[in-house]
Coordinates of C-alpha atoms and ligand atoms in Angstrom, one line a residue:
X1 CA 54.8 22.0 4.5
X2 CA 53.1 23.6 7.8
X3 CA 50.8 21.1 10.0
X4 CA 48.5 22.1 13.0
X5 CA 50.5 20.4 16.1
X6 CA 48.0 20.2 18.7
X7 CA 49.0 18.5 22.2
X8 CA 46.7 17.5 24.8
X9 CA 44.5 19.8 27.0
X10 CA 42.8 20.0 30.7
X11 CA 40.0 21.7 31.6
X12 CA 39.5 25.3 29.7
X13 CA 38.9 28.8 30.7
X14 CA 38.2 31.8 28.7
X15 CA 36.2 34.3 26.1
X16 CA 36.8 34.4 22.1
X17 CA 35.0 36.2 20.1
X18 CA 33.5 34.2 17.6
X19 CA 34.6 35.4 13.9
X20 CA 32.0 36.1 11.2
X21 CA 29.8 33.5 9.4
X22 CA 32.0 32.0 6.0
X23 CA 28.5 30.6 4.8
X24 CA 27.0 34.1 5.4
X25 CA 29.4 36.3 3.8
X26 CA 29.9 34.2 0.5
X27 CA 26.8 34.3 -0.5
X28 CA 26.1 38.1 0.8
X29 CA 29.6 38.9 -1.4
X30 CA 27.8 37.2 -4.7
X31 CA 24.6 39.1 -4.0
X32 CA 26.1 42.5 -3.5
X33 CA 27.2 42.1 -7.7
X34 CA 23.7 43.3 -8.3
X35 CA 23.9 46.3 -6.4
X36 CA 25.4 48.8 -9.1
X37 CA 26.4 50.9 -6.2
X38 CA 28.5 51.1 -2.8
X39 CA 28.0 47.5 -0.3
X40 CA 29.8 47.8 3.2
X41 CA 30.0 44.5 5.3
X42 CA 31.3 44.7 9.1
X43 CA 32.7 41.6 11.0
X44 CA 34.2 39.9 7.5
X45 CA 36.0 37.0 8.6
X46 CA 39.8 37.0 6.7
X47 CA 38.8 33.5 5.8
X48 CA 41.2 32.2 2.4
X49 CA 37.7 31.4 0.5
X50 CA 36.3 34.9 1.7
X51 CA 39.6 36.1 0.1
X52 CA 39.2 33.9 -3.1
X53 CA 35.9 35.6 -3.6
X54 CA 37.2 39.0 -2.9
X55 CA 39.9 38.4 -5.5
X56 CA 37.3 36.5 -7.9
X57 CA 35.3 40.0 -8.2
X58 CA 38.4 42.1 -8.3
X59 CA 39.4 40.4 -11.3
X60 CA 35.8 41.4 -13.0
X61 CA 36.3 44.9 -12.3
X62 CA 34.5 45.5 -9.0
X63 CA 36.8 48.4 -6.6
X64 CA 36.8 45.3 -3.1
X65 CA 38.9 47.5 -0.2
X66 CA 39.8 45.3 3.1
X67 CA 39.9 47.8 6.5
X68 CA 40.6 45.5 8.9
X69 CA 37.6 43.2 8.8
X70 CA 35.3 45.9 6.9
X71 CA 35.0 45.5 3.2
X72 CA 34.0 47.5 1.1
X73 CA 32.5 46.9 -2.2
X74 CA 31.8 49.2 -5.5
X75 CA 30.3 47.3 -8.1
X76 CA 29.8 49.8 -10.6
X77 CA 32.2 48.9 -13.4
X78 CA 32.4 45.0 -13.7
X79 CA 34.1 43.4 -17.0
X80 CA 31.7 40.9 -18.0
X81 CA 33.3 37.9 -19.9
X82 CA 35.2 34.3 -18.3
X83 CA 35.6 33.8 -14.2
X84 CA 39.1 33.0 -14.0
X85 CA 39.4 29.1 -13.7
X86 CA 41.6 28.5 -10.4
X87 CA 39.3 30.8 -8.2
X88 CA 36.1 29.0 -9.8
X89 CA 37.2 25.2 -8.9
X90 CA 39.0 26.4 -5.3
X91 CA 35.8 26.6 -3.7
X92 CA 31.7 25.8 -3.8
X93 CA 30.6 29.6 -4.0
X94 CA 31.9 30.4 -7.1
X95 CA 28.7 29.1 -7.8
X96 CA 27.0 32.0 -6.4
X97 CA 28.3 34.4 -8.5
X98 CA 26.1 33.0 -12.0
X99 CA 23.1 34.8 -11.3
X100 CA 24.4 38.3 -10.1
X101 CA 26.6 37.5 -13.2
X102 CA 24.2 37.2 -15.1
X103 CA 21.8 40.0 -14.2
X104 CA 24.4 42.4 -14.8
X105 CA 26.4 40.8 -18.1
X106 CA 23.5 38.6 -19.8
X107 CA 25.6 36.1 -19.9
X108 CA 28.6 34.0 -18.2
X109 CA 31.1 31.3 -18.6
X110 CA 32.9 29.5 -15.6
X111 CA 34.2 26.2 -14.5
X112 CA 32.0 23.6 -12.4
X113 CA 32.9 25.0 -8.6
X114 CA 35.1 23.6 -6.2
X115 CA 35.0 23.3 -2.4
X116 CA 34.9 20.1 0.1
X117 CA 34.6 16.9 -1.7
X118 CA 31.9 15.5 0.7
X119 CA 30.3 13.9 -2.1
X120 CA 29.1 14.3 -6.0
X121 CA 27.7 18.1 -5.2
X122 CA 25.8 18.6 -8.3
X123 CA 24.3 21.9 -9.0
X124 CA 21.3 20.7 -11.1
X125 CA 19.0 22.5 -8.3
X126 CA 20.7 25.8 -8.9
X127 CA 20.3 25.5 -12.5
X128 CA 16.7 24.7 -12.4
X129 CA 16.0 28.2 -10.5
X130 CA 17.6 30.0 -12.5
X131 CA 16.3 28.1 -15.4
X132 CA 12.6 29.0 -14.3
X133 CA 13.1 32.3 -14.3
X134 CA 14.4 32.9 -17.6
X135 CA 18.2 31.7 -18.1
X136 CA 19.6 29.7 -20.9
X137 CA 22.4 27.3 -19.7
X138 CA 24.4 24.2 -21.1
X139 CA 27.7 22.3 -19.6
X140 CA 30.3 21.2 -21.7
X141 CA 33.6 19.8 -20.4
X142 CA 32.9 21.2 -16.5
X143 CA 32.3 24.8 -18.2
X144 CA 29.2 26.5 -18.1
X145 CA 27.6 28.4 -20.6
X146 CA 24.7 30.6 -19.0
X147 CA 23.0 32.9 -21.2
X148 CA 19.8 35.6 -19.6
X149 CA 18.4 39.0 -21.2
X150 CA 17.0 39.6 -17.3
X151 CA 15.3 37.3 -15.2
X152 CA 11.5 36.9 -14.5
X153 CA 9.8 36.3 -11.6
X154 CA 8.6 32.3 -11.7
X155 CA 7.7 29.3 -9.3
X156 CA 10.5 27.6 -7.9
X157 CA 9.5 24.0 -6.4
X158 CA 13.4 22.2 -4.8
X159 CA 13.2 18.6 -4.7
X160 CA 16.2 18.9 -1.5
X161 CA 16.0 22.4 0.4
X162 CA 19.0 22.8 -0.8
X163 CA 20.9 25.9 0.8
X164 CA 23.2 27.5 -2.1
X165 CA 20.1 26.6 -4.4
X166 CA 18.1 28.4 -2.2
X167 CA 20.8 31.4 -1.9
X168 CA 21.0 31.4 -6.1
X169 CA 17.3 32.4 -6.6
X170 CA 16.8 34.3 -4.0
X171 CA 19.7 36.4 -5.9
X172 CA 18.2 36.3 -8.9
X173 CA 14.8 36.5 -7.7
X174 CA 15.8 40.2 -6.2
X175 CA 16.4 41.4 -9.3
X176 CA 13.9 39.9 -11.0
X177 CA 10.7 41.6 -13.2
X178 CA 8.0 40.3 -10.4
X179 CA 7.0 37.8 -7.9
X180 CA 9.0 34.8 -7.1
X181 CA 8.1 31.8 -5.2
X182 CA 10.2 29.5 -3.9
X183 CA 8.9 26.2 -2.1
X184 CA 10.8 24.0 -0.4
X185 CA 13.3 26.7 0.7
X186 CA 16.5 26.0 2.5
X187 CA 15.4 27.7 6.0
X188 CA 19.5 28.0 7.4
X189 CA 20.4 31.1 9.0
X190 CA 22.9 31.6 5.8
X191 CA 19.8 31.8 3.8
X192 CA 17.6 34.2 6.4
X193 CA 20.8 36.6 6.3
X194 CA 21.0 37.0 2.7
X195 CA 16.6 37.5 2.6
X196 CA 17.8 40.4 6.1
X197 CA 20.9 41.9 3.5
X198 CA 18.1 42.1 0.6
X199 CA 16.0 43.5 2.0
X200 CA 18.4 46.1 3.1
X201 CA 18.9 46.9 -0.3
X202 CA 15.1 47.4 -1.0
X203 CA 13.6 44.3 -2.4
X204 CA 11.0 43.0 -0.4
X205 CA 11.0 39.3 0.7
X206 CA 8.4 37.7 2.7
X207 CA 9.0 34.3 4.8
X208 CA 12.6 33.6 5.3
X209 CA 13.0 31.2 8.1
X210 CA 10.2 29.0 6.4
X211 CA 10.4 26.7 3.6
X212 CA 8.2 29.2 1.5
X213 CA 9.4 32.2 0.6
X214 CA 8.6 35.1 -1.7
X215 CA 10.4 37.6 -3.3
X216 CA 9.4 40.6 -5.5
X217 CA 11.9 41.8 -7.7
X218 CA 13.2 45.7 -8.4
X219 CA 15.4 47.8 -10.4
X220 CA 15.8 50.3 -7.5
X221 CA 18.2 48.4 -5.7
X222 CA 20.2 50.7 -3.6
X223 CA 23.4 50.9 -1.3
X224 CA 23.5 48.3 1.6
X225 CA 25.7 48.6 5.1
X226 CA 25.6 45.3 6.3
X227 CA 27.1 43.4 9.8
X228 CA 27.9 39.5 9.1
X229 CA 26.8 37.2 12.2
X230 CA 29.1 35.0 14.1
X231 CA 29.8 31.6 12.5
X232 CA 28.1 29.2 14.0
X233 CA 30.0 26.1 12.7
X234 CA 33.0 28.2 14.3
X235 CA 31.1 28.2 17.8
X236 CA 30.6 24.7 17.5
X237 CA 34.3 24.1 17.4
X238 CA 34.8 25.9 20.6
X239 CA 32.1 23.7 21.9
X240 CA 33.5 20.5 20.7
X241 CA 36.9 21.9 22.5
X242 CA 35.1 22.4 25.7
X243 CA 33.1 19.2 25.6
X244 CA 36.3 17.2 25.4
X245 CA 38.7 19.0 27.5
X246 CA 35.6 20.0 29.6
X247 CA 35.7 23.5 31.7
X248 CA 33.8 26.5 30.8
X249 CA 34.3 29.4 27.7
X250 CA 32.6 32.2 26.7
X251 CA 31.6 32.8 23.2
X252 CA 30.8 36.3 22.3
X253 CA 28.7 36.9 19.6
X254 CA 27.0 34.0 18.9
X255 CA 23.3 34.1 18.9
X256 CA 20.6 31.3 20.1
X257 CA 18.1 31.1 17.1
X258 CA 21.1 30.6 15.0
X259 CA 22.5 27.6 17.3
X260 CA 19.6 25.5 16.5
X261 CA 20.2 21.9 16.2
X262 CA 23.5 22.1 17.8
X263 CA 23.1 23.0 21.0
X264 CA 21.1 19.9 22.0
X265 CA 22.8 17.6 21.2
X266 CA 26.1 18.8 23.2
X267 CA 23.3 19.3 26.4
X268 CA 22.5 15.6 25.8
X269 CA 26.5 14.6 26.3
X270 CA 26.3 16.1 29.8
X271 CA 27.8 20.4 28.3
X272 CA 25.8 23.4 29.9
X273 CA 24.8 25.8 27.1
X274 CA 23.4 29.4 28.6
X275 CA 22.9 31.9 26.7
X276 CA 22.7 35.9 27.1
X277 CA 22.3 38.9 24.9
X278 CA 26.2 38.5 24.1
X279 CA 27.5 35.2 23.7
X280 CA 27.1 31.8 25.0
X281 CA 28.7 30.3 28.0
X282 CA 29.6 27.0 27.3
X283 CA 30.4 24.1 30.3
X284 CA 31.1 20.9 30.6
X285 CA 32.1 19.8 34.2
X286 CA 30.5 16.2 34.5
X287 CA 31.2 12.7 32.2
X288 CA 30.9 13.1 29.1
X289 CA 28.0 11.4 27.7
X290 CA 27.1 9.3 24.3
X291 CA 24.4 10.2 22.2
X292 CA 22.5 6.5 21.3
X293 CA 21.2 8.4 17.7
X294 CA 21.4 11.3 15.7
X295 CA 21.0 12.3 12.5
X296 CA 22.4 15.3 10.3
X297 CA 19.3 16.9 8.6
X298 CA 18.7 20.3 6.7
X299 CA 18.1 23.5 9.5
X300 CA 16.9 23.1 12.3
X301 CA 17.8 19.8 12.7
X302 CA 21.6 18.4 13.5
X303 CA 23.9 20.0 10.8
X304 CA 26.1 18.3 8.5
X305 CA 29.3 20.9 9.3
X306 CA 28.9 19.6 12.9
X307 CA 29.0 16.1 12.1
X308 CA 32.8 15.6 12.2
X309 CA 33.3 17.3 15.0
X310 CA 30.6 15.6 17.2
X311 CA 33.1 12.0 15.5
X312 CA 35.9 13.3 17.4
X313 CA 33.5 14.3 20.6
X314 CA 32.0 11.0 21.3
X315 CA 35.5 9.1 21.1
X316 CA 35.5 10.3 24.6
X317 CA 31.9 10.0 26.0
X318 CA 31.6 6.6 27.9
X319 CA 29.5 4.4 26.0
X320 CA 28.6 3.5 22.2
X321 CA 26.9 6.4 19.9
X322 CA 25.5 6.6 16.1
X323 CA 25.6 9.1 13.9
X324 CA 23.8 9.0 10.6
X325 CA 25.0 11.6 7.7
X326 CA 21.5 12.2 5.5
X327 CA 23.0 15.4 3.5
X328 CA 26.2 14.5 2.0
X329 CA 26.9 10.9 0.5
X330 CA 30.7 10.7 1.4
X331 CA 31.2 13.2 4.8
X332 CA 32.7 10.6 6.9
X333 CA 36.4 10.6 5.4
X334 CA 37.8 12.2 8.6
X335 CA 36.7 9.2 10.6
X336 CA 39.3 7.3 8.8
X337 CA 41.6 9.9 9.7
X338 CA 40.2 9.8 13.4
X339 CA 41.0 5.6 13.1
X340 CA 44.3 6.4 12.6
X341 CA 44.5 8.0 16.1
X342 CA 43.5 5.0 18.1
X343 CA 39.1 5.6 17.7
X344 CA 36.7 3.2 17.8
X345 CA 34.6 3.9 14.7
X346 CA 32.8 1.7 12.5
X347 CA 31.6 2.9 9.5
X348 CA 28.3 1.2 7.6
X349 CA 27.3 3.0 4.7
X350 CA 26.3 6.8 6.0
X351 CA 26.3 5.7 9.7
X352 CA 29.1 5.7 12.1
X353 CA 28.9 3.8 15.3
X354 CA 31.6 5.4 17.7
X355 CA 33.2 3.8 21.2
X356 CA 34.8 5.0 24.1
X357 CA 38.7 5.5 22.4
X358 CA 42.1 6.3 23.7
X359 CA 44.0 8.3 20.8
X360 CA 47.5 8.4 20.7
X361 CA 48.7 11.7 18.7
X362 CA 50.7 10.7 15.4
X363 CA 50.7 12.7 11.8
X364 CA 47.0 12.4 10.3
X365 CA 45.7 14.8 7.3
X366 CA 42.8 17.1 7.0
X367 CA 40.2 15.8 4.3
X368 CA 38.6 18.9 4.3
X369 CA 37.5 22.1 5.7
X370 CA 35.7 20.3 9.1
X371 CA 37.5 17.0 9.1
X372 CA 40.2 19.3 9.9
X373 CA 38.9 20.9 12.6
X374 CA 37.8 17.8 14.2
X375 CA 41.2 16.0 14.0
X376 CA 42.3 19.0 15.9
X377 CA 39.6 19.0 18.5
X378 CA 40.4 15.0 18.9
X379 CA 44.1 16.2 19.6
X380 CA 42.7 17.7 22.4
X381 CA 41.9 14.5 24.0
X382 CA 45.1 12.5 22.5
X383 CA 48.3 11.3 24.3
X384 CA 51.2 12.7 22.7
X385 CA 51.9 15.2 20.2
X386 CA 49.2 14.8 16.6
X387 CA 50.3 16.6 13.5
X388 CA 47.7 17.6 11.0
X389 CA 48.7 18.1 7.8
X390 CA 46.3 19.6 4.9
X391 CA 45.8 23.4 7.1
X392 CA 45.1 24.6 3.8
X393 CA 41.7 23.4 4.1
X394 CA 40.9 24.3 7.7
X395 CA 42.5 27.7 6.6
X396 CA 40.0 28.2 4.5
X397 CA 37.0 28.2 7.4
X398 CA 38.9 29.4 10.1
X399 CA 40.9 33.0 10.8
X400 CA 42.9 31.4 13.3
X401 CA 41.9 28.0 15.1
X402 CA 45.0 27.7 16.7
X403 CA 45.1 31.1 18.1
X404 CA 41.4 30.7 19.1
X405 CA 42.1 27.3 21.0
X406 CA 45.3 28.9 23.3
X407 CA 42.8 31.8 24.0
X408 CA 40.7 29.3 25.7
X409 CA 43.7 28.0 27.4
X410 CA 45.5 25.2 25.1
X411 CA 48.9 25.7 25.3
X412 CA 49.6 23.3 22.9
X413 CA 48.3 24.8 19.6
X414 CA 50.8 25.9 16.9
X415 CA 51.1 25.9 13.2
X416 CA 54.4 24.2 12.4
X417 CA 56.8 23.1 9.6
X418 CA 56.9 19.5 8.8
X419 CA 60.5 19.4 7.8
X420 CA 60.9 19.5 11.6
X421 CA 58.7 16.3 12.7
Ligands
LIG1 C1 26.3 24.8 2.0 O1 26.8 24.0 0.9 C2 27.5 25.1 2.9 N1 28.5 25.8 2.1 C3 28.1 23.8 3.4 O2 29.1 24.1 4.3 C4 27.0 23.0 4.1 O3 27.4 21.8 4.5 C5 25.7 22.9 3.2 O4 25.3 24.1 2.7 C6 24.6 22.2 4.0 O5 24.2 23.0 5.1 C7 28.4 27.1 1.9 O6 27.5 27.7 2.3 C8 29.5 27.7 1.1 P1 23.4 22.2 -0.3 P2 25.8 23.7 -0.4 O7 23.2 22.7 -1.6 O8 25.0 24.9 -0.7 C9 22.6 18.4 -2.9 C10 31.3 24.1 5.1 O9 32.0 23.2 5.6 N2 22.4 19.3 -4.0 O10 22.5 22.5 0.8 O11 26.6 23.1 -1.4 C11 24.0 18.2 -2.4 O12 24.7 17.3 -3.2 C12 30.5 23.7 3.9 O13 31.2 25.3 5.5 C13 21.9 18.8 -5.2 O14 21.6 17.6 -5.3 O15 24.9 22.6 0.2 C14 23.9 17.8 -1.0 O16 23.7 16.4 -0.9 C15 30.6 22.2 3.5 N3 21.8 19.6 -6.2 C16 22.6 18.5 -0.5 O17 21.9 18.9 -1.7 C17 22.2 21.0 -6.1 O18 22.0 21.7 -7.1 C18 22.9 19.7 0.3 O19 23.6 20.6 -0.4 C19 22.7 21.4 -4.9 C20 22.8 20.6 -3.8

């Protein structure tokens, strides 16, 4: 079985370029299903759930070709009928694909998705959308049955801004017979992107960004060539790297509006974030610094994907911090793994109270796509050698987070083979 052997690090030096957003392109690879014609999408990260969806829409007939990381997509023919069931439950945006489903077929039948288990993740609010606007859809043994002849243009009210909620009817709202409104809007860059890559393809949307936003529906939807943004939960990895092994690193491509809610809080633990047209320069030279409170909240406050990481972060900072989890009921298993290494973490219900901690490296296992990633960024701060097992999930977020670490200078990143621990 392979594990993510990460050693200890000093300061770091150097540039990556930051791959393209997974939360950007999954939805964007749903949406292009109701473009009958030719999508092309630059900077596609070669992510394992990007390459789940791309196999997901092969198998229903759409012509997916990979040139390096351009795809391009014709979605002419697609065979209507069952989503095979292993590519449904191996991730959450399978989900995605039951409105552009069901604009083009009229009807679809697929298993519950998979993805993280940070919790219950219902998809009531995606149902209700697309429920309002015209479909007919039941659930019987984790299988749903959706039935629409088209979609109408309704009012959408969330109770939670929820993002792939947001993302569903904005899908189905685009092709649509007239106006949709949708209020309490997730207002994530993931969502703004997919309103920009609609809009591409002719629909016109009005107030992305905002937790209002309107959509008018057309037939005429036509070809799109599309660029994907730098991942911003990615750049927040570096950042987490630098904050802990402190010295400087440039990250190319990522953009400020998009960094929102993150870059404060690594200001407030003593990092230097500066931005220019190209990246973001990222420093920490000082102590590191606790952070008393924070809370995750919906864009543009503190996100949930960042929440692990920030865990392993303030194991170093001198001094007690909290950190309260508001999105997902059950996101703190990777503290447990973080525990494991020596950190001072108390867990009470969705907070986490974190001290000053000195890890030791030992064999500890990813509980999911970011509790991965932080384990590895608290191997960065751990004496010894810490092997990660459970890269499948932090495989399925990141191109190559080993490779991206010893660009910035940490010579002890490698995948290896447990047989030989
Ligand atoms: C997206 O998940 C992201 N995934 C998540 O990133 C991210 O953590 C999340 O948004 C929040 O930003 C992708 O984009 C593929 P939500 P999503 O719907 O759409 C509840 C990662 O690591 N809810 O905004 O599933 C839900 O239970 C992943 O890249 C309902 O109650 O998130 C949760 O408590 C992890 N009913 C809250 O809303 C619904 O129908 C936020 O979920 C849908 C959601």
């Amino acid at each position: 079985m392979t594990a993510f052997q990460i050693e200890r690090a000093g300061p770091l030096s150097g540039t990556v370029p930051v791959q393209g957003s997974k939360n950007t392109i999954l939805p964007i690879l749903a949406a292009s299903l109701i473009n009958p014609g030719k999508t092309v999408l630059h900077n596609v990260p070669r992510i394992r759930d990007v390459e789940n969806m791309v196999s997901l829409m092969r198998e229903i007939g759409c012509r997916v070709i990979w040139e390096k990381r351009t795809l391009t997509i014709d979605a002419e023919k697609i065979r209507c009928g069952c989503l095979p069931k292993e590519a449904a439950v191996s991730m959450r945006s399978s989900i995605n694909l039951l409105a552009p489903l069901l604009v083009r077929c009229g009807c679809v039948e697929m298993n519950l998705p998979g993805g993280c288990s940070l919790g219950k993740r219902p998809i009531d609010l995606h149902l209700h959308a697309l429920e309002r606007m015209g479909a007919a859809i039941t659930i019987e043994d984790d299988q749903i049955h959706a039935r629409a002849s088209g979609f109408r243009g309704a009012e959408i009210c969330f109770r939670f801004p929820s993002v792939g909620a947001t993302q569903q009817a904005l899908t189905a709202a685009a092709a649509a017979e007239g106006e949709t409104r949708i209020m309490n809007a997730a207002r994530e860059p993931e969502v703004v992107q997919l309103c920009c890559f609609l809009k591409e393809m002719g629909i016109t949307v009005r107030g992305e960004g905002t937790s209002m936003i309107q959509v008018t529906g057309s037939a005429n939807r036509k070809p799109v060539e599309f660029h994907i943004c730098a991942d911003r939960i990615v750049a927040a990895t570096c950042m987490s790297a630098v904050a802990v092994c402190g010295g400087s690193a440039y990250l190319a491509g990522v953009r400020a509006p998009e960094m929102e809610g993150i870059t404060a809080p690594f200001m407030e633990m003593g990092c230097e974030a500066v931005f220019d047209p190209s990246g973001l320069r990222i420093s920490r030279t000082g102590t590191l610094k606790p952070i008393s409170y924070i809370e995750t909240k919906p864009y543009p406050g503190f996100p949930t994907d960042v929440q692990s990481l920030l865990l392993a972060v303030l194991t170093q900072a001198d001094g007690q911090s909290v950190v309260k989890e508001n999105v997902f009921e059950a996101r703190f298993r990777a503290a447990y793994q973080l525990q494991k290494m020596g950190a001072d973490i108390i867990i009470d219900n969705n907070c986490a109270m974190i001290r000053k901690s000195r890890l030791k490296g030992t064999l500890v296992e990813a509980p999911d796509l970011r509790g991965g990633a932080a384990l590895v960024i608290a191997g960065l701060a751990a004496e010894g050698t810490t092997y990660i097992t459970g890269c499948e999930h932090i495989s399925r977020g990141y191109e190559d987070l080993a490779g991206m670490l010893r660009q910035l200078g940490v010579v002890g990143a490698v995948l290896t083979e447990t047989e030989l621990l």
